[in-house]
PDB file of C-alpha atoms in Angstrom:
ATOM      1  CA  MET A   1     -47.938 -17.621  26.769  1.00 54.00           C
ATOM      2  CA  THR A   2     -47.718 -16.479  30.658  1.00 73.00           C
ATOM      3  CA  LEU A   3     -44.784 -14.406  32.228  1.00 77.00           C
ATOM      4  CA  ARG A   4     -45.043 -17.512  35.062  1.00 77.00           C
ATOM      5  CA  TYR A   5     -44.036 -20.110  31.845  1.00 81.00           C
ATOM      6  CA  PHE A   6     -40.622 -17.463  30.928  1.00 85.00           C
ATOM      7  CA  SER A   7     -39.532 -17.192  34.584  1.00 86.00           C
ATOM      8  CA  TYR A   8     -39.322 -20.633  34.470  1.00 85.00           C
ATOM      9  CA  LEU A   9     -38.160 -21.324  31.331  1.00 89.00           C
ATOM     10  CA  ALA A  10     -35.350 -18.455  31.944  1.00 90.00           C
ATOM     11  CA  LEU A  11     -34.623 -20.414  35.192  1.00 90.00           C
ATOM     12  CA  ALA A  12     -34.024 -23.087  32.997  1.00 92.00           C
ATOM     13  CA  LEU A  13     -32.151 -22.201  30.611  1.00 93.00           C
ATOM     14  CA  VAL A  14     -29.529 -20.399  33.068  1.00 92.00           C
ATOM     15  CA  ALA A  15     -29.333 -23.325  35.310  1.00 92.00           C
ATOM     16  CA  GLY A  16     -28.801 -25.479  32.969  1.00 93.00           C
ATOM     17  CA  PHE A  17     -25.473 -23.261  31.544  1.00 93.00           C
ATOM     18  CA  ILE A  18     -24.031 -22.999  35.272  1.00 91.00           C
ATOM     19  CA  VAL A  19     -24.629 -26.678  34.968  1.00 92.00           C
ATOM     20  CA  VAL A  20     -22.020 -26.668  31.566  1.00 93.00           C
ATOM     21  CA  VAL A  21     -20.152 -24.022  32.940  1.00 92.00           C
ATOM     22  CA  THR A  22     -19.310 -26.037  36.268  1.00 89.00           C
ATOM     23  CA  GLN A  23     -17.679 -28.742  34.048  1.00 91.00           C
ATOM     24  CA  ALA A  24     -16.028 -27.264  31.238  1.00 91.00           C
ATOM     25  CA  PHE A  25     -14.606 -24.200  33.185  1.00 87.00           C
ATOM     26  CA  SER A  26     -12.427 -23.303  36.675  1.00 81.00           C
ATOM     27  CA  GLY A  27     -12.013 -21.138  39.024  1.00 81.00           C
ATOM     28  CA  ALA A  28     -12.576 -17.461  39.193  1.00 84.00           C
ATOM     29  CA  THR A  29     -14.909 -17.876  35.674  1.00 87.00           C
ATOM     30  CA  VAL A  30     -17.174 -20.463  37.756  1.00 88.00           C
ATOM     31  CA  GLU A  31     -17.227 -18.403  40.539  1.00 89.00           C
ATOM     32  CA  TRP A  32     -18.777 -14.975  39.027  1.00 90.00           C
ATOM     33  CA  LEU A  33     -20.827 -16.493  37.105  1.00 91.00           C
ATOM     34  CA  THR A  34     -22.166 -18.583  39.447  1.00 90.00           C
ATOM     35  CA  LEU A  35     -22.493 -15.748  42.172  1.00 91.00           C
ATOM     36  CA  ALA A  36     -24.767 -14.303  39.226  1.00 93.00           C
ATOM     37  CA  ALA A  37     -26.688 -16.718  38.739  1.00 93.00           C
ATOM     38  CA  GLY A  38     -27.260 -16.984  42.225  1.00 92.00           C
ATOM     39  CA  ILE A  39     -28.297 -13.343  42.359  1.00 94.00           C
ATOM     40  CA  ALA A  40     -30.318 -14.419  39.186  1.00 93.00           C
ATOM     41  CA  PHE A  41     -32.418 -16.928  40.804  1.00 92.00           C
ATOM     42  CA  ALA A  42     -33.175 -15.180  44.196  1.00 93.00           C
ATOM     43  CA  LEU A  43     -34.575 -12.490  42.153  1.00 92.00           C
ATOM     44  CA  ILE A  44     -37.019 -14.291  39.748  1.00 89.00           C
ATOM     45  CA  GLY A  45     -38.060 -15.947  43.100  1.00 87.00           C
ATOM     46  CA  ALA A  46     -38.689 -13.499  44.840  1.00 89.00           C
ATOM     47  CA  ALA A  47     -40.420 -11.354  42.280  1.00 88.00           C
ATOM     48  CA  MET A  48     -42.683 -14.570  41.201  1.00 84.00           C
ATOM     49  CA  LEU A  49     -43.872 -15.028  45.080  1.00 82.00           C
ATOM     50  CA  PRO A  50     -47.468 -13.235  44.296  1.00 81.00           C
ATOM     51  CA  ARG A  51     -47.908 -15.120  41.871  1.00 73.00           C
ATOM     52  CA  PRO A  52     -51.337 -17.339  42.871  1.00 75.00           C
ATOM     53  CA  GLY A  53     -50.817 -21.054  43.189  1.00 75.00           C
ATOM     54  CA  VAL A  54     -49.869 -23.003  46.292  1.00 82.00           C
ATOM     55  CA  VAL A  55     -47.219 -25.204  44.150  1.00 80.00           C
ATOM     56  CA  HIS A  56     -45.906 -22.447  41.902  1.00 81.00           C
ATOM     57  CA  ARG A  57     -45.353 -20.123  45.424  1.00 86.00           C
ATOM     58  CA  ALA A  58     -43.235 -23.624  46.847  1.00 88.00           C
ATOM     59  CA  LEU A  59     -41.369 -23.388  44.132  1.00 87.00           C
ATOM     60  CA  ASN A  60     -40.418 -20.278  43.885  1.00 85.00           C
ATOM     61  CA  THR A  61     -39.437 -19.834  47.413  1.00 90.00           C
ATOM     62  CA  ALA A  62     -37.308 -22.681  47.138  1.00 91.00           C
ATOM     63  CA  ILE A  63     -35.239 -21.263  43.825  1.00 90.00           C
ATOM     64  CA  MET A  64     -35.302 -18.308  46.004  1.00 92.00           C
ATOM     65  CA  VAL A  65     -33.470 -19.819  48.814  1.00 93.00           C
ATOM     66  CA  LEU A  66     -31.535 -22.142  46.722  1.00 92.00           C
ATOM     67  CA  GLY A  67     -30.596 -18.645  44.669  1.00 92.00           C
ATOM     68  CA  GLY A  68     -29.466 -17.243  48.488  1.00 92.00           C
ATOM     69  CA  LEU A  69     -27.452 -20.405  48.951  1.00 91.00           C
ATOM     70  CA  MET A  70     -25.689 -20.329  46.082  1.00 90.00           C
ATOM     71  CA  ILE A  71     -25.478 -16.732  46.891  1.00 92.00           C
ATOM     72  CA  ILE A  72     -23.632 -17.397  50.436  1.00 91.00           C
ATOM     73  CA  GLU A  73     -21.377 -20.455  48.952  1.00 89.00           C
ATOM     74  CA  THR A  74     -19.340 -18.286  45.856  1.00 88.00           C
ATOM     75  CA  LEU A  75     -18.710 -15.761  48.619  1.00 88.00           C
ATOM     76  CA  LEU A  76     -17.551 -17.760  51.586  1.00 88.00           C
ATOM     77  CA  THR A  77     -15.618 -21.617  49.684  1.00 83.00           C
ATOM     78  CA  ALA A  78     -14.442 -19.044  47.189  1.00 75.00           C
ATOM     79  CA  GLY A  79     -16.553 -21.171  44.039  1.00 63.00           C
ATOM     80  CA  SER A  80     -16.379 -24.862  44.833  1.00 79.00           C
ATOM     81  CA  ILE A  81     -17.625 -26.040  41.737  1.00 85.00           C
ATOM     82  CA  SER A  82     -19.226 -28.642  42.991  1.00 84.00           C
ATOM     83  CA  LEU A  83     -21.415 -26.635  45.835  1.00 87.00           C
ATOM     84  CA  SER A  84     -22.265 -24.891  42.206  1.00 87.00           C
ATOM     85  CA  PHE A  85     -22.806 -27.868  40.172  1.00 89.00           C
ATOM     86  CA  ALA A  86     -25.423 -28.877  43.187  1.00 89.00           C
ATOM     87  CA  GLY A  87     -27.077 -25.808  43.197  1.00 89.00           C
ATOM     88  CA  ALA A  88     -27.652 -25.227  40.010  1.00 91.00           C
ATOM     89  CA  LEU A  89     -29.326 -28.886  39.224  1.00 93.00           C
ATOM     90  CA  ALA A  90     -31.294 -28.296  42.214  1.00 93.00           C
ATOM     91  CA  VAL A  91     -32.734 -24.651  40.472  1.00 91.00           C
ATOM     92  CA  LEU A  92     -32.746 -26.968  37.294  1.00 92.00           C
ATOM     93  CA  SER A  93     -35.120 -29.530  38.413  1.00 91.00           C
ATOM     94  CA  ALA A  94     -37.359 -26.894  40.266  1.00 90.00           C
ATOM     95  CA  ALA A  95     -37.357 -24.798  36.961  1.00 89.00           C
ATOM     96  CA  ILE A  96     -38.139 -28.546  34.828  1.00 90.00           C
ATOM     97  CA  VAL A  97     -41.152 -28.918  37.566  1.00 89.00           C
ATOM     98  CA  GLY A  98     -42.649 -25.639  37.641  1.00 85.00           C
ATOM     99  CA  LEU A  99     -43.269 -26.070  33.925  1.00 84.00           C
ATOM    100  CA  THR A 100     -44.761 -28.949  34.373  1.00 86.00           C
ATOM    101  CA  ALA A 101     -46.806 -28.094  37.068  1.00 83.00           C
ATOM    102  CA  HIS A 102     -47.795 -24.765  34.780  1.00 77.00           C
ATOM    103  CA  GLU A 103     -48.645 -26.649  31.875  1.00 76.00           C
ATOM    104  CA  LEU A 104     -50.592 -29.680  33.905  1.00 76.00           C
ATOM    105  CA  SER A 105     -52.172 -26.520  35.374  1.00 68.00           C
ATOM    106  CA  THR A 106     -53.091 -25.153  31.340  1.00 59.00           C
ATOM    107  CA  GLU A 107     -54.081 -28.307  30.134  1.00 57.00           C
ATOM    108  CA  ARG A 108     -56.686 -28.807  33.099  1.00 57.00           C
ATOM    109  CA  VAL A 109     -57.608 -25.603  31.902  1.00 59.00           C
ATOM    110  CA  VAL A 110     -58.724 -26.381  28.041  1.00 58.00           C
ATOM    111  CA  HIS A 111     -59.481 -29.652  29.244  1.00 53.00           C
ATOM    112  CA  SER A 112     -62.582 -28.654  31.177  1.00 56.00           C
ATOM    113  CA  LEU A 113     -63.491 -25.972  28.829  1.00 58.00           C
ATOM    114  CA  GLU A 114     -63.701 -28.345  25.731  1.00 60.00           C
ATOM    115  CA  VAL A 115     -65.628 -31.446  28.052  1.00 59.00           C
ATOM    116  CA  ALA A 116     -69.312 -30.304  28.142  1.00 56.00           C
ATOM    117  CA  PRO A 117     -72.535 -32.854  28.456  1.00 59.00           C
ATOM    118  CA  SER A 118     -74.079 -33.847  25.586  1.00 58.00           C
ATOM    119  CA  GLY A 119     -77.420 -32.150  27.088  1.00 58.00           C
ATOM    120  CA  THR A 120     -75.947 -28.742  27.219  1.00 57.00           C
ATOM    121  CA  ARG A 121     -74.993 -28.711  24.097  1.00 53.00           C
ATOM    122  CA  GLU A 122     -78.242 -29.430  22.793  1.00 55.00           C
ATOM    123  CA  LYS A 123     -79.918 -26.643  24.329  1.00 57.00           C
ATOM    124  CA  ALA A 124     -77.354 -24.561  23.611  1.00 55.00           C
ATOM    125  CA  GLY A 125     -77.977 -25.132  19.772  1.00 56.00           C
ATOM    126  CA  VAL A 126     -73.950 -26.407  18.812  1.00 55.00           C
ATOM    127  CA  THR A 127     -74.607 -29.484  16.789  1.00 57.00           C
ATOM    128  CA  ALA A 128     -70.850 -31.475  16.554  1.00 50.00           C
TER     129      ALA A 128
END
């Protein structure tokens, strides 16, 4: 497992938690939890930017921007529940796309290692 996988998993769990919080609680609780989640989203997105892969860079940039917007939204609108809910859903969907992209890239590597032309196996002395 790579750090990228665990970061997307953490983002998905925190975003899912915020989605549930916005439906279960109200007022100051949602405001403070959304602020903390927005800071976490911005930091994790920024920390994962140097990793290779265009898709992952774009997703991490989007997550970082969404985290920043959640921080600004929390400070300016006094914790609007609907905006917190929408921001958390956006980060959750980006994290799911990131997990899927990570698994597809891993699957592609495993598939390319397993598939070999029949002539190369015989030349190497490997029998099926």
